[in-house]
Amino acid sequence: MERTKSYNSQILLIMSILISIGLVMVYSSSAIMSNFKYGSSTLFILKQFIGVVLGTILFIIFSNFDYNKLRKYMIPLLIFTLVLLVMVLVFGKSVAGAKRWLKIGPLNFQPSELAKITVILYLAWYIDRRKSKIKNFKEGILKP
């Protein structure tokens, strides 16, 4: 059975409006400072626009991805995320006394953002595995 994906046009319209408002706000709040400091009034809006394009590409990719395929990778994903969180303590970039970022090539990456998604996926996976016992709070949630 082939899956077809339909997008809610109202949500896409609202999302487009919010992105447009965000781009206007970034430009209006940063153009003068950007021109003074970097010689280009469009530097920050271009960075923001690149983020919008990358986000849109990721949105399209992940909205067509069958999330059920993640089940078999749940434990490795959890371990990978935990390793990244420990790496922050050892190799993390310190900003204002707090280590939150990993520098991987030209990118700065915050493993806690991946951890948020991983926790959501793990809890969904865990609850799905225990769905027969989930009716009872003590057996379904409290007992591992």
Protein backbone atom coordinates (compact mmCIF):
# COMPACT_ATOMS: atom_id res chain seq x y z
CA MET A 1 0.00 0.00 0.00
CA GLU A 2 1.54 3.25 -1.13
CA ARG A 3 1.48 6.21 1.19
CA THR A 4 0.52 9.58 -0.19
CA LYS A 5 1.41 12.75 1.60
CA SER A 6 -0.93 15.69 1.60
CA TYR A 7 -0.04 18.97 3.20
CA ASN A 8 -2.53 21.18 4.98
CA SER A 9 -2.58 24.34 2.87
CA GLN A 10 -3.69 26.50 5.79
CA ILE A 11 -0.72 25.43 7.89
CA LEU A 12 1.65 26.04 4.97
CA LEU A 13 0.15 29.50 4.44
CA ILE A 14 0.48 30.42 8.12
CA MET A 15 4.03 29.05 8.17
CA SER A 16 4.94 31.13 5.09
CA ILE A 17 3.46 34.28 6.63
CA LEU A 18 5.37 33.74 9.88
CA ILE A 19 8.63 33.11 8.00
CA SER A 20 8.10 36.27 5.94
CA ILE A 21 7.37 38.35 9.05
CA GLY A 22 10.49 36.89 10.68
CA LEU A 23 12.66 37.81 7.70
CA VAL A 24 11.30 41.38 7.70
CA MET A 25 11.92 41.66 11.45
CA VAL A 26 15.49 40.37 11.13
CA TYR A 27 16.22 42.86 8.36
CA SER A 28 14.60 45.82 10.08
CA SER A 29 16.35 45.14 13.37
CA SER A 30 19.82 44.38 12.00
CA ALA A 31 20.35 46.31 8.73
CA ILE A 32 21.95 49.43 10.22
CA MET A 33 24.19 47.58 12.66
CA SER A 34 25.15 45.04 10.01
CA ASN A 35 26.05 47.80 7.54
CA PHE A 36 28.07 49.68 10.15
CA LYS A 37 29.90 46.63 11.51
CA TYR A 38 30.27 44.42 8.41
CA GLY A 39 29.73 46.79 5.47
CA SER A 40 26.60 45.01 4.25
CA SER A 41 23.07 45.70 5.41
CA THR A 42 21.90 42.31 4.15
CA LEU A 43 24.36 40.03 5.96
CA PHE A 44 22.01 38.86 8.71
CA ILE A 45 18.95 38.49 6.50
CA LEU A 46 20.99 36.39 4.06
CA LYS A 47 22.08 34.12 6.92
CA GLN A 48 18.47 33.90 8.07
CA PHE A 49 17.29 33.17 4.53
CA ILE A 50 19.84 30.36 4.19
CA GLY A 51 18.44 28.92 7.42
CA VAL A 52 14.91 29.16 6.00
CA VAL A 53 15.96 27.36 2.81
CA LEU A 54 17.77 24.61 4.73
CA GLY A 55 14.83 24.29 7.12
CA THR A 56 12.41 23.98 4.20
CA ILE A 57 14.54 21.28 2.59
CA LEU A 58 14.71 19.36 5.88
CA PHE A 59 10.94 19.83 6.33
CA ILE A 60 10.28 18.24 2.93
CA ILE A 61 12.73 15.39 3.55
CA PHE A 62 11.46 14.54 7.04
CA SER A 63 7.79 14.93 6.18
CA ASN A 64 8.23 12.20 3.57
CA PHE A 65 10.26 9.96 5.88
CA ASP A 66 8.54 6.95 7.44
CA TYR A 67 9.29 7.45 11.12
CA ASN A 68 8.46 3.79 11.84
CA LYS A 69 11.87 2.93 10.35
CA LEU A 70 13.49 4.63 13.36
CA ARG A 71 12.33 1.87 15.72
CA LYS A 72 15.24 -0.43 14.95
CA TYR A 73 17.72 2.45 15.42
CA MET A 74 16.32 3.73 18.72
CA ILE A 75 18.93 2.25 21.07
CA PRO A 76 21.91 3.25 18.85
CA LEU A 77 20.42 6.76 18.52
CA LEU A 78 20.04 6.98 22.29
CA ILE A 79 23.65 5.86 22.84
CA PHE A 80 24.93 8.25 20.14
CA THR A 81 23.09 11.14 21.78
CA LEU A 82 24.47 10.27 25.21
CA VAL A 83 28.00 10.11 23.76
CA LEU A 84 27.55 13.56 22.22
CA LEU A 85 26.32 14.95 25.53
CA VAL A 86 29.40 13.54 27.30
CA MET A 87 31.63 14.94 24.53
CA VAL A 88 30.30 18.41 25.33
CA LEU A 89 31.76 18.09 28.82
CA VAL A 90 35.18 17.13 27.43
CA PHE A 91 35.49 18.97 24.10
CA GLY A 92 32.70 21.53 24.41
CA LYS A 93 33.14 25.16 23.48
CA SER A 94 32.81 27.33 26.58
CA VAL A 95 30.67 30.46 26.21
CA ALA A 96 30.17 32.63 29.30
CA GLY A 97 31.35 29.77 31.51
CA ALA A 98 28.88 27.22 30.14
CA LYS A 99 29.77 24.33 27.84
CA ARG A 100 26.89 23.71 25.47
CA TRP A 101 28.35 23.61 21.97
CA LEU A 102 30.44 21.17 19.96
CA LYS A 103 32.42 22.49 17.02
CA ILE A 104 32.32 20.00 14.16
CA GLY A 105 34.20 21.44 11.19
CA PRO A 106 32.69 24.81 10.32
CA LEU A 107 29.50 24.06 12.25
CA ASN A 108 28.70 24.70 15.88
CA PHE A 109 26.29 22.08 17.16
CA GLN A 110 24.30 21.91 20.38
CA PRO A 111 23.81 18.22 21.30
CA SER A 112 21.05 19.11 23.76
CA GLU A 113 18.83 19.92 20.77
CA LEU A 114 19.32 16.39 19.42
CA ALA A 115 18.73 15.07 22.94
CA LYS A 116 15.28 16.71 23.05
CA ILE A 117 14.23 14.94 19.86
CA THR A 118 15.83 11.67 20.99
CA VAL A 119 13.95 11.74 24.32
CA ILE A 120 10.64 12.26 22.50
CA LEU A 121 11.38 9.40 20.09
CA TYR A 122 12.60 7.15 22.91
CA LEU A 123 9.50 7.75 25.03
CA ALA A 124 7.25 7.02 22.04
CA TRP A 125 9.22 3.84 21.35
CA TYR A 126 9.14 2.80 25.02
CA ILE A 127 5.41 3.41 25.40
CA ASP A 128 4.71 1.57 22.13
CA ARG A 129 6.67 -1.45 23.39
CA ARG A 130 4.66 -1.47 26.63
CA LYS A 131 1.26 -0.65 25.16
CA SER A 132 -0.34 -3.80 26.55
CA LYS A 133 0.64 -2.75 30.08
CA ILE A 134 0.15 0.98 29.66
CA LYS A 135 -3.42 0.83 30.96
CA ASN A 136 -1.98 0.34 34.43
CA PHE A 137 0.21 3.30 35.48
CA LYS A 138 2.30 1.27 37.92
CA GLU A 139 3.05 -1.54 35.47
CA GLY A 140 3.15 0.56 32.31
CA ILE A 141 5.11 3.61 33.38
CA LEU A 142 6.82 3.12 36.73
CA LYS A 143 8.31 -0.33 36.12
CA PRO A 144 11.06 -0.40 33.49
